[in-house]
Amino acid sequence: MDFAYLETLPSPRLLATHLPLSLFPKSITSGCGCRVVYICRDPKDAFVSRWCYDNKVHRGRSVDLKTAFNMLSEGFSGYGPFWDHCLEYWRESIAMPDRALFLKYEEMLSDPVKYVMKIAAFIGVPFCTKEEEDGVPEEMVRLCNFEMLSSLYVNKTGEFFRHGNMVIENSAYFRKGKVGDWGGS
């Protein structure tokens, strides 16, 4: 895959990935000014969410829940073993707190405004006093919450990617957005 187009994006760039930190170029963590925000999720919720996503994307050709769980337990995942993935980001956040921020999804949902402000400050674009007084962080949370994003027309009808029989509809990225839902799936 050619990523040369990334160089054409205006700076600062914001990119999202599920890749393990160990697969990033060394320049990412060695002083290029790049910052990494990692969001860890309860492993049970993450597993169920991923399994449901795979079933949507692969349209019934995904493995059954028990097989998928056994594969995850044995460390077989598209992103590497779950605990290794989380631990390498956590360790980086301890070793380089100015370059790596490790967050927990469940904590973010408990106080989203606090975490919007924390992330903004971490990436070097903190809210000014006037923005805080005007409720900009709260408005960002409102505009970016699960209900708002999942109800957008483009996320209900659009496609993110199509390759042969594999179709990733934008709606595949939205399920429930709830903490602790693994038991109800």
XYZ file of C-alpha atoms in Angstrom:
185
model
C 0.000 0.000 0.000
C 1.328 3.438 -0.908
C 1.048 5.950 1.903
C 2.776 8.805 0.064
C -0.502 10.715 0.089
C -0.084 11.160 3.856
C 2.697 13.637 3.149
C 0.202 15.813 1.276
C -2.137 16.143 4.252
C -1.938 19.438 6.139
C -0.055 19.427 9.409
C -0.764 18.573 12.117
C -2.195 15.265 10.939
C -4.526 13.034 12.888
C -4.451 9.373 11.916
C -6.178 6.351 13.428
C -4.873 2.790 13.409
C -5.143 -0.513 15.234
C -1.506 -1.406 14.564
C 0.746 -2.439 17.423
C 3.231 0.267 18.397
C 6.080 -2.076 17.472
C 5.049 -1.862 13.801
C 5.367 1.931 13.671
C 8.531 3.430 12.209
C 11.013 4.283 14.981
C 10.696 7.951 14.017
C 7.165 7.990 15.460
C 8.405 7.560 19.020
C 11.904 8.967 18.749
C 11.465 12.697 18.557
C 9.659 13.649 15.373
C 7.062 15.474 17.452
C 4.448 12.797 16.864
C 2.111 12.030 19.732
C 0.258 8.770 20.218
C -3.088 8.460 21.974
C -3.992 4.855 22.750
C -7.435 3.861 23.948
C -7.652 0.519 25.725
C -11.000 -1.173 26.211
C -12.233 -3.916 28.511
C -11.033 -7.074 26.735
C -14.448 -8.757 26.871
C -16.180 -5.747 25.312
C -13.374 -5.327 22.763
C -13.610 -8.994 21.782
C -17.396 -9.002 21.317
C -17.304 -5.698 19.457
C -14.623 -6.986 17.090
C -16.457 -10.285 16.533
C -19.686 -8.441 15.666
C -17.760 -6.122 13.330
C -16.107 -9.076 11.572
C -19.516 -10.682 11.054
C -20.873 -7.490 9.479
C -17.871 -7.038 7.213
C -17.432 -10.657 6.164
C -21.189 -11.186 5.843
C -21.544 -14.515 7.578
C -18.139 -15.897 6.591
C -16.628 -15.041 9.954
C -15.824 -17.700 12.525
C -18.253 -18.614 15.296
C -17.950 -16.952 18.704
C -16.289 -19.924 20.429
C -13.659 -20.335 17.706
C -12.969 -16.599 17.684
C -12.524 -16.616 21.465
C -10.139 -19.571 21.306
C -8.121 -17.821 18.605
C -7.902 -14.647 20.695
C -6.910 -16.667 23.775
C -4.087 -18.249 21.793
C -2.830 -14.826 20.704
C -4.141 -15.007 17.148
C -5.397 -11.583 16.147
C -4.968 -9.260 13.217
C -3.260 -6.845 15.598
C -1.191 -9.305 17.591
C -1.904 -10.763 21.027
C -4.367 -8.528 22.925
C -2.316 -8.112 26.099
C 0.938 -7.502 24.227
C -0.829 -4.826 22.186
C -2.112 -3.002 25.275
C 1.081 -3.434 27.275
C 3.407 -1.967 24.682
C 1.333 1.234 24.516
C 1.039 1.372 28.310
C 4.804 0.936 28.701
C 5.438 3.660 26.130
C 3.117 6.012 28.025
C 5.153 5.404 31.201
C 8.529 5.777 29.463
C 7.533 8.751 27.276
C 4.531 10.494 28.863
C 5.029 13.547 26.657
C 4.671 11.387 23.520
C 2.218 8.634 24.463
C -1.093 8.926 26.286
C -2.759 5.713 27.468
C -6.501 6.000 28.128
C -9.257 3.590 29.096
C -12.474 3.725 27.094
C -14.614 3.080 30.162
C -13.078 6.008 32.051
C -13.476 8.277 29.037
C -17.200 7.540 28.877
C -17.581 8.299 32.582
C -16.345 11.898 32.103
C -16.033 12.674 28.386
C -15.508 16.437 28.783
C -12.533 15.849 31.084
C -10.949 13.527 28.525
C -11.639 15.786 25.536
C -9.775 18.502 27.413
C -6.983 16.090 28.396
C -6.475 14.897 24.818
C -6.576 18.456 23.445
C -3.881 19.535 25.898
C -1.791 16.427 25.181
C -1.762 16.961 21.415
C -0.808 20.594 21.906
C -4.103 22.343 21.179
C -5.603 23.037 24.606
C -8.844 24.938 24.927
C -8.443 28.585 25.846
C -10.378 30.032 28.777
C -12.971 31.617 26.488
C -13.602 28.300 24.706
C -14.080 26.590 28.051
C -16.420 29.352 29.261
C -18.381 29.142 25.996
C -18.858 25.384 26.437
C -16.801 24.298 23.423
C -15.585 21.050 25.072
C -19.163 20.114 25.989
C -20.332 20.879 22.446
C -17.570 18.683 21.030
C -18.721 15.838 23.254
C -22.329 16.352 22.128
C -21.398 16.413 18.442
C -19.143 13.360 18.712
C -21.239 11.128 20.950
C -22.325 7.697 19.781
C -25.954 8.613 19.155
C -25.059 11.685 17.104
C -22.418 10.008 14.941
C -24.312 6.769 14.367
C -27.420 8.681 13.276
C -25.660 10.705 10.557
C -26.942 9.877 7.083
C -23.454 9.100 5.764
C -22.868 6.610 8.584
C -26.185 4.887 7.955
C -25.828 4.595 4.184
C -22.250 5.135 3.012
C -19.457 2.692 2.330
C -15.937 3.027 3.678
C -14.325 0.333 1.561
C -15.237 -2.235 -1.079
C -12.951 -4.973 -2.369
C -14.422 -7.996 -4.095
C -16.941 -9.605 -1.759
C -15.712 -7.583 1.191
C -17.761 -4.471 1.834
C -17.233 -2.235 4.827
C -20.256 -0.043 5.272
C -19.849 2.982 7.529
C -22.570 1.555 9.777
C -20.265 -1.398 10.579
C -18.278 0.904 12.850
C -21.270 1.458 15.113
C -22.833 -1.166 17.324
C -23.994 -0.022 20.762
C -21.279 2.162 22.239
C -21.942 0.771 25.705
C -19.588 -0.327 28.451
C -20.076 -3.843 29.809
C -22.263 -4.988 26.936
C -20.238 -8.121 26.248
C -22.648 -10.257 28.282
C -25.708 -9.095 26.366
C -24.472 -9.957 22.898
